[in-house]
Structure formats: structure tokens, C-alpha cells
Amino acid sequence: MASGNEEKIESGFNDVPETKPKKDWILLSLRVVAFLATVSATLVMSLNKQTKTFVVATIGSTPITVPLTAKFQHTPAFVYFVVANGIVSLHNLVMIAMYILGPKFHNKGLQLALIAVFDTMALALASSGDGAATAMSELGRNGNSHAKWNKICDKFESYCNRGGGSLIASFIGLILLLIITVMSINKLLKLNRN
Amino acid sequence: MGNQSKTSVDGVHSDVKVLEMKTKRSNVLDVLLRVLGFLLTLTATIIVGFGKETKVISYASLQFKVTAKWEYMSAIVFFLVTNAIGCSYAAISMVVSTIARTSGNKTALLIITLLDLVIMALLFSANGAAGAVGVLGQKGNSHVQWMKVCNVFDAYCRHMTVALVLSIIGSTVFLLLVAHSLFKLHYYRSN
């Protein structure tokens, strides 16, 4: 029983349609913002590169300089971060496309359950990518004396700052994805109550 | 789920019985998944908490005593704390969800599902952090001159890998819990 298909049913005694479209716009705008956040996190981290020349030794009076580059590909944690955020932004895009192109699919129960399950899996992927990048950034900023790992953020400052910005955007996307998943579950519950 | 057999039609009676059986079976599955999650996160916590290794390195006729412990790396601390939280949450929610399911309290079940979601996200992020640090310890990073640690502390690295794998399986169990309760919410509507 498709409950609340807005204009199609002329039964006349459901007053649910007035509240339903409002919730759809909120969810859609949250998804758009989450998509923008994860896309920007992916782009900023994947274009994160900084080259700096360091003086290694001095022979006579000429210093020998070596240019060193910090790229995101050097670290597996950041590669995983970019890949995870890319997949999550693709998921957000597909969900937005489903909202805009196929609104009549939403009110079937199984479709909503699948959407909620996919949202949960995207949440898991995004959170693991964020955790890996946070651990790596914290090591880069503070170093670890027990493992003799020196901090690198004092030398490559703008690389670290850009990485931090990308991380913040990804965290915003994660929190929004959590809210979106909660709202999808709530939708499932509301459908089930009718 | 009281017996609503006001009429004497057999169809209504058997429908209620089928629904009761489905509820009992899903409750058993729920408790089973929570027990599994509890055991896995508990094992991961214990392995990380008690996995200390001390080695003596002799370098240029000097003896260094080096220790590897969970306190020395903040990502591993986060991993330990999160697994402890997940373990205690699994234990408490086992009891609460059984009580809520038998008393039919829908709000409590929804809250448990949402908390499952949050704890699952937390566990996955701790897995990612420990995985990142583990890869760094296993291979090092030549670009930043970070040397690998696992050639010295091989038993510690093996313990950490086992704990990480167990925690990943435990987080997947939490994910299955959320998916299971989502599908249960879906099937409830067919009465």
C-alpha cells in the first residue's frame, strides 16, 4: 500500500502530503551540502603538493640544495582518504540523482530500506577514511619520539594546512552523512507507521 | 503482541503466530550479533592492552632497551578506547534491546539503532587510524625518512595486526546489526 503518494491518490482523507514535501527538500539540501563537502575534500587533498628546497650541505661557499616534494601519494593513509571520499561523494551524487529523477521510487518500502543501508555503508567508509587521515596528520604535526618519527609540518606548512582544511571538509561531510542516515531511518519508520 | 483473535477465522490466528515467530527469530539474531560484537571488540581490547614488547638493541657497542606499548602512539590509544567503548556498549545494549523488544517499546529500539550507527562509525574510524599507523610501522615512509618499526618489534606488530583484523570484523558485525534492524523496520509494515 503506497501511503502518501501526493497528488496521485484522490482518496481525500490523508493530510500527510503537506508535511512530506518539506522534509524532502531538507534531506535533498543536506545531501547537496554533503556532496559538496566530500567533493571539495577529495579535490583539495588530491591537488595537495608542496615543493621546497632544502640546503643539505655546504661545499666551500656554495650550498647544495635539494628540492623535496610533499605529495599526497607518498602516504597510503591519504591515498585511502582520497579514494574513500571519492566513493562517498559518488554515493551522494547518485542519491541526489535518484531524488531528482525518480521521486516516485521513494515510497516503496524496500527502496527506502536499501537507501538507508547504502547510507550506512557510506558512513562507515567515510569515517574510516577520516580516521586514517587524522592519525596521519597528527603524526605529521607532532611526530612520535618513541618510533623516531620526526614531525614534518614545521617544514611543509602549506601542505599541512591544506591537508587540514580538506580534513575539516571531510568531517563536515561525515557529520552531515550521519544526520542524513538518521533522517533516512526516520523516513523508514514513518512509512512503517502509516 | 497480544492475541487479537476476536474473530474465529483461522487466518488471523496464524498470521499473529507467524509474526510472533518472526519477532523471536529476529531477537535471537540481534542478541547473537551483539554477543559476537562484544567478544570481538573485547578480544581486540585485551590484545592491544596487554601487548607490550621490550627488546634490547645493540648498536655500536651500546645497549638500548626499547619498548613498544599502546601508550606510545595516540592512534593506538584511540583504537583501544574506542574498542573498549564498543565492547561495553555491546554488553549493555544486549540487555536493553532484549527488554525493549519484549515490552514493545519502539522509541527505545529506535534509540538503540541510532546508537548502533554512531558506535559503528566510531569503530570504523578507529580501525582506519590503527590501520594507517600499522602500515606506517610495517613499511615506514621513505619520503619523510620515517623508518619502519616492525623489523624490531615483530611480535608486537603481529599482535596489533590480529587485533586490527578482529576489530574490523567486529565493526562489520555492528554494521550488520544496523542493517538487520533497518530491514526489520521494513518488514514490520506487512501486517
Coordinates of C-alpha atoms in Angstrom, one line a residue:
Chain A
M1 CA 0.0 0.0 0.0
A2 CA 1.7 3.1 -1.2
S3 CA 0.9 5.6 1.5
G4 CA 1.0 9.3 0.8
N5 CA 1.7 9.5 -2.9
E6 CA 0.9 13.1 -3.0
E7 CA -1.3 14.1 -5.9
K8 CA -1.9 10.7 -7.4
I9 CA -4.4 9.4 -4.8
E10 CA -7.6 11.3 -4.6
S11 CA -8.9 9.5 -1.6
G12 CA -9.1 12.8 0.2
F13 CA -8.6 11.7 3.7
N14 CA -4.8 11.8 4.1
D15 CA -3.4 15.1 5.3
V16 CA 0.2 13.7 5.2
P17 CA 1.2 15.4 1.8
E18 CA 1.5 18.8 3.4
T19 CA 4.4 17.7 5.6
K20 CA 6.1 15.3 3.2
P21 CA 7.5 17.7 0.5
K22 CA 9.0 19.9 3.2
K23 CA 11.1 17.0 4.6
D24 CA 12.2 16.0 1.1
W25 CA 13.7 19.5 0.5
I26 CA 15.6 19.4 3.8
L27 CA 17.0 16.0 3.0
L28 CA 17.9 17.0 -0.5
S29 CA 19.7 20.2 0.6
L30 CA 21.6 18.2 3.2
R31 CA 22.7 15.7 0.6
V32 CA 23.8 18.5 -1.7
V33 CA 25.9 20.1 1.0
A34 CA 27.4 16.8 2.0
F35 CA 28.2 16.1 -1.7
L36 CA 29.9 19.5 -1.9
A37 CA 31.9 18.9 1.3
T38 CA 33.2 15.5 0.3
V39 CA 34.0 16.6 -3.3
S40 CA 35.9 19.5 -2.0
A41 CA 37.8 17.3 0.5
T42 CA 38.7 14.9 -2.4
L43 CA 39.8 17.7 -4.7
V44 CA 41.8 19.7 -2.1
M45 CA 43.7 16.6 -0.9
S46 CA 44.4 15.2 -4.4
L47 CA 45.8 18.5 -5.5
N48 CA 47.9 18.9 -2.4
K49 CA 51.5 19.3 -3.3
Q50 CA 54.3 21.4 -2.0
T51 CA 57.9 21.6 -3.2
K52 CA 60.6 23.2 -1.1
T53 CA 64.3 23.4 -1.5
F54 CA 66.5 22.4 1.4
V55 CA 70.1 23.1 2.0
V56 CA 71.8 19.7 2.6
A57 CA 75.4 20.5 2.7
T58 CA 77.8 23.3 2.0
I59 CA 80.9 22.7 -0.1
G60 CA 83.2 25.6 0.1
S61 CA 80.9 28.5 -0.3
T62 CA 78.2 27.0 -2.5
P63 CA 75.3 25.4 -0.6
I64 CA 73.9 22.2 -2.1
T65 CA 70.2 22.5 -2.3
V66 CA 67.9 19.6 -2.8
P67 CA 64.2 20.2 -3.8
L68 CA 61.9 18.0 -1.8
T69 CA 58.3 17.5 -2.7
A70 CA 55.5 16.5 -0.4
K71 CA 52.7 14.9 -2.3
F72 CA 49.6 13.1 -1.0
Q73 CA 50.6 9.9 -2.9
H74 CA 53.6 9.4 -0.6
T75 CA 51.3 8.4 2.2
P76 CA 49.0 5.4 1.9
A77 CA 46.6 6.9 4.5
F78 CA 46.0 10.0 2.4
V79 CA 45.5 7.8 -0.8
Y80 CA 42.9 5.8 1.1
F81 CA 41.3 9.1 2.3
V82 CA 41.0 10.4 -1.3
V83 CA 39.6 7.1 -2.5
A84 CA 37.1 6.9 0.3
N85 CA 35.9 10.4 0.0
G86 CA 35.6 10.0 -3.8
I87 CA 33.4 6.9 -3.3
V88 CA 31.3 8.7 -0.7
S89 CA 30.8 11.8 -3.0
L90 CA 29.8 9.4 -5.8
H91 CA 27.3 7.9 -3.5
N92 CA 25.9 11.3 -2.6
L93 CA 25.7 12.2 -6.3
V94 CA 23.8 9.0 -7.1
M95 CA 21.4 9.7 -4.2
I96 CA 20.8 13.2 -5.3
A97 CA 20.2 12.0 -8.9
M98 CA 17.7 9.4 -7.5
Y99 CA 15.8 12.2 -5.7
I100 CA 15.6 14.5 -8.7
L101 CA 15.0 12.0 -11.4
G102 CA 12.9 9.3 -9.7
P103 CA 10.8 10.7 -6.9
K104 CA 8.1 8.0 -7.3
F105 CA 10.5 5.3 -6.2
H106 CA 10.8 6.7 -2.7
N107 CA 7.6 5.5 -1.1
K108 CA 8.2 1.8 -1.7
G109 CA 9.4 0.2 1.5
L110 CA 12.3 -1.8 0.1
Q111 CA 13.7 1.2 -1.8
L112 CA 13.9 3.2 1.4
A113 CA 15.5 0.4 3.3
L114 CA 18.1 0.0 0.6
I115 CA 18.8 3.7 0.6
A116 CA 19.3 3.6 4.4
V117 CA 21.6 0.6 4.2
F118 CA 23.7 2.3 1.5
D119 CA 23.9 5.4 3.6
T120 CA 25.1 3.4 6.5
M121 CA 27.8 1.8 4.4
A122 CA 28.9 5.1 3.1
L123 CA 29.1 6.4 6.6
A124 CA 31.3 3.5 7.6
L125 CA 33.7 4.1 4.6
A126 CA 33.8 7.9 5.2
S127 CA 34.5 7.5 8.9
S128 CA 37.4 5.0 8.3
G129 CA 38.9 7.3 5.7
D130 CA 38.7 10.2 8.1
G131 CA 40.2 8.3 10.9
A132 CA 43.2 7.2 8.8
A133 CA 43.9 10.8 7.6
T134 CA 43.5 12.2 11.1
A135 CA 46.0 9.7 12.5
M136 CA 48.5 10.5 9.7
S137 CA 48.1 14.3 10.1
E138 CA 48.5 14.0 13.9
L139 CA 51.7 12.1 13.4
G140 CA 52.9 14.7 10.8
R141 CA 52.2 17.5 13.2
N142 CA 53.5 16.1 16.4
G143 CA 55.8 13.3 15.4
N144 CA 56.4 10.4 17.6
S145 CA 59.6 10.2 19.7
H146 CA 59.2 6.6 20.5
A147 CA 59.4 5.5 16.9
K148 CA 61.8 8.2 16.0
W149 CA 59.4 9.7 13.5
N150 CA 60.1 13.4 13.1
K151 CA 57.3 15.9 12.5
I152 CA 57.1 17.3 9.1
C153 CA 54.6 20.1 9.4
D154 CA 57.2 22.7 10.5
K155 CA 58.9 22.3 7.1
F156 CA 55.9 21.8 4.8
E157 CA 53.5 24.3 6.3
S158 CA 51.1 24.9 3.5
Y159 CA 50.9 21.2 2.7
C160 CA 49.8 20.6 6.2
N161 CA 47.4 23.5 6.3
R162 CA 45.7 22.4 3.0
G163 CA 45.5 18.8 4.3
G164 CA 43.9 20.1 7.5
G165 CA 41.4 22.1 5.5
S166 CA 40.5 19.0 3.4
L167 CA 40.1 17.0 6.6
I168 CA 37.7 19.6 8.1
A169 CA 35.6 19.5 5.0
S170 CA 35.5 15.7 5.1
F171 CA 34.4 15.8 8.8
I172 CA 31.6 18.2 7.9
G173 CA 30.6 15.7 5.2
L174 CA 30.7 12.9 7.7
I175 CA 28.5 14.7 10.3
L176 CA 26.0 15.6 7.5
L177 CA 26.1 12.0 6.3
L178 CA 25.3 10.9 9.9
I179 CA 22.3 13.3 10.0
I180 CA 21.2 12.1 6.6
T181 CA 21.3 8.5 7.7
V182 CA 19.3 9.2 10.8
M183 CA 16.7 11.0 8.7
S184 CA 16.6 8.1 6.2
I185 CA 15.9 5.7 9.1
N186 CA 13.3 8.1 10.4
K187 CA 11.6 8.1 7.0
L188 CA 11.6 4.3 7.1
L189 CA 10.0 4.4 10.5
K190 CA 7.4 7.0 9.4
L191 CA 6.5 4.9 6.4
N192 CA 6.1 1.9 8.6
R193 CA 3.8 3.7 11.0
N194 CA 1.2 4.5 8.3
Chain B
M1 CA 1.8 -8.8 20.6
G2 CA -1.4 -9.9 22.2
N3 CA -3.7 -12.4 20.6
Q4 CA -6.2 -10.4 18.7
S5 CA -8.3 -13.3 17.8
K6 CA -11.7 -11.7 18.2
T7 CA -12.9 -13.5 15.2
S8 CA -12.7 -17.2 14.9
V9 CA -11.1 -17.2 11.5
D10 CA -8.0 -19.3 11.3
G11 CA -6.2 -16.9 9.1
V12 CA -5.9 -14.1 11.7
H13 CA -4.7 -16.6 14.3
S14 CA -1.9 -18.0 12.1
D15 CA -0.8 -14.5 11.0
V16 CA -0.3 -13.4 14.6
K17 CA 1.6 -16.6 15.3
V18 CA 3.9 -16.1 12.3
L19 CA 4.6 -12.5 13.4
E20 CA 5.5 -13.7 16.9
M21 CA 7.9 -16.3 15.5
K22 CA 9.5 -13.7 13.2
T23 CA 10.0 -11.4 16.2
K24 CA 11.5 -14.1 18.3
R25 CA 13.9 -15.2 15.5
S26 CA 15.0 -11.6 14.8
N27 CA 15.5 -11.1 18.5
V28 CA 17.8 -14.2 18.6
L29 CA 19.7 -12.9 15.6
D30 CA 20.0 -9.5 17.2
V31 CA 21.4 -10.9 20.5
L32 CA 23.7 -13.3 18.6
L33 CA 25.2 -10.4 16.6
R34 CA 25.7 -8.3 19.8
V35 CA 27.4 -11.2 21.6
L36 CA 29.7 -11.6 18.6
G37 CA 30.5 -7.9 18.5
F38 CA 31.1 -8.0 22.3
L39 CA 33.5 -10.9 22.0
L40 CA 35.4 -9.5 19.1
T41 CA 35.9 -6.0 20.5
L42 CA 36.8 -7.5 23.9
T43 CA 39.5 -9.6 22.4
A44 CA 40.9 -6.7 20.4
T45 CA 41.0 -4.6 23.5
I46 CA 42.7 -7.2 25.6
I47 CA 45.3 -7.9 22.9
V48 CA 46.1 -4.3 22.5
G49 CA 46.1 -3.5 26.2
F50 CA 48.4 -6.4 27.1
G51 CA 50.6 -6.5 24.1
K52 CA 53.8 -5.0 25.4
E53 CA 57.2 -5.9 23.9
T54 CA 60.6 -5.0 25.1
K55 CA 63.7 -5.5 23.1
V56 CA 67.4 -4.8 23.6
I57 CA 69.1 -3.3 20.6
S58 CA 72.9 -3.3 20.5
Y59 CA 74.2 -0.6 18.3
A60 CA 77.9 0.3 18.1
S61 CA 78.7 -1.5 21.4
L62 CA 75.9 0.3 23.2
Q63 CA 72.8 -1.4 24.5
F64 CA 69.5 0.2 24.1
K65 CA 66.4 -1.1 25.7
V66 CA 63.3 -0.2 23.7
T67 CA 59.7 -0.9 24.5
A68 CA 56.6 -0.9 22.3
K69 CA 53.4 -0.3 24.2
W70 CA 50.0 1.0 23.3
E71 CA 50.5 4.2 25.2
Y72 CA 53.2 5.4 22.9
M73 CA 51.1 6.1 19.9
S74 CA 48.0 8.2 20.1
A75 CA 46.2 6.4 17.3
I76 CA 46.6 3.1 19.2
V77 CA 45.3 4.8 22.3
F78 CA 42.2 5.9 20.3
F79 CA 41.8 2.4 19.0
L80 CA 41.9 0.9 22.5
V81 CA 39.5 3.4 24.0
T82 CA 37.0 3.0 21.1
N83 CA 37.1 -0.8 21.2
A84 CA 36.5 -0.6 25.0
I85 CA 33.5 1.7 24.4
G86 CA 32.2 -0.6 21.7
C87 CA 32.6 -3.6 23.9
S88 CA 30.7 -2.1 26.9
Y89 CA 28.1 -0.7 24.6
A90 CA 27.5 -4.2 23.1
A91 CA 27.2 -5.7 26.6
I92 CA 24.7 -3.0 27.8
S93 CA 22.6 -3.0 24.6
M94 CA 22.3 -6.7 24.6
V95 CA 20.3 -6.4 27.8
V96 CA 18.4 -3.2 26.9
S97 CA 17.4 -4.4 23.4
T98 CA 16.0 -7.7 24.7
I99 CA 14.0 -5.9 27.3
A100 CA 12.8 -3.3 24.8
R101 CA 11.9 -5.9 22.3
T102 CA 9.8 -8.0 24.6
S103 CA 8.0 -4.9 26.0
G104 CA 7.4 -3.5 22.6
N105 CA 8.9 -0.1 23.3
K106 CA 9.5 1.3 19.9
T107 CA 11.3 4.5 21.0
A108 CA 13.9 2.6 22.8
L109 CA 14.5 0.3 19.8
L110 CA 15.0 3.4 17.6
I111 CA 17.4 4.9 20.0
I112 CA 19.4 1.7 20.1
T113 CA 19.5 1.6 16.3
L114 CA 20.8 5.2 16.2
L115 CA 23.4 4.5 18.9
D116 CA 24.5 1.4 17.0
L117 CA 25.0 3.7 14.0
V118 CA 27.2 6.1 15.9
I119 CA 29.3 3.4 17.6
M120 CA 29.8 1.7 14.3
A121 CA 31.1 5.0 12.7
L122 CA 33.4 5.5 15.7
L123 CA 34.7 1.9 15.5
F124 CA 35.4 2.3 11.8
S125 CA 37.3 5.5 12.2
A126 CA 39.4 3.8 15.0
N127 CA 40.1 1.0 12.6
G128 CA 41.2 3.4 9.9
A129 CA 43.5 5.2 12.3
A130 CA 45.1 2.0 13.6
G131 CA 45.4 0.7 10.0
A132 CA 47.2 3.9 8.9
V133 CA 49.7 3.7 11.8
G134 CA 50.1 0.0 11.2
V135 CA 51.0 0.4 7.6
L136 CA 53.4 3.1 8.6
G137 CA 55.1 0.8 11.2
Q138 CA 55.2 -2.0 8.7
K139 CA 56.7 -0.2 5.7
G140 CA 57.9 3.1 7.0
N141 CA 57.7 6.1 4.8
S142 CA 60.9 6.8 2.8
H143 CA 59.8 10.2 1.6
V144 CA 59.7 11.7 5.1
Q145 CA 62.5 9.5 6.5
W146 CA 60.3 7.5 8.8
M147 CA 61.8 4.1 9.4
K148 CA 59.8 1.0 9.8
V149 CA 59.4 -0.3 13.3
C150 CA 58.2 -3.8 12.7
N151 CA 61.5 -5.3 11.9
V152 CA 62.5 -4.8 15.5
F153 CA 59.1 -5.4 17.2
D154 CA 57.8 -8.3 15.1
A155 CA 55.7 -9.9 17.8
Y156 CA 54.1 -6.6 18.7
C157 CA 53.3 -5.9 15.1
R158 CA 51.7 -9.4 14.7
H159 CA 49.6 -8.8 17.8
M160 CA 48.5 -5.4 16.5
T161 CA 47.5 -6.9 13.1
V162 CA 45.4 -9.6 14.7
A163 CA 43.7 -7.0 17.0
L164 CA 43.0 -4.8 13.9
V165 CA 41.5 -7.6 11.9
L166 CA 39.3 -8.7 14.9
S167 CA 38.2 -5.1 15.3
I168 CA 37.4 -4.8 11.6
I169 CA 35.2 -7.9 11.8
G170 CA 33.6 -6.5 15.0
S171 CA 32.8 -3.2 13.2
T172 CA 31.3 -5.2 10.4
V173 CA 29.1 -7.0 12.9
F174 CA 27.9 -3.6 14.1
L175 CA 27.1 -2.7 10.5
L176 CA 25.2 -5.9 10.1
L177 CA 23.3 -5.0 13.3
V178 CA 22.2 -1.7 11.9
A179 CA 21.2 -3.3 8.5
H180 CA 19.3 -6.0 10.3
S181 CA 17.3 -3.6 12.4
L182 CA 16.6 -1.5 9.2
F183 CA 15.2 -4.5 7.4
K184 CA 13.2 -5.3 10.4
L185 CA 11.7 -1.9 10.4
H186 CA 10.9 -2.5 6.7
Y187 CA 9.2 -5.8 7.3
Y188 CA 7.1 -4.6 10.3
R189 CA 4.8 -2.8 7.8
S190 CA 3.5 -6.1 6.3
N191 CA 0.8 -6.8 8.9

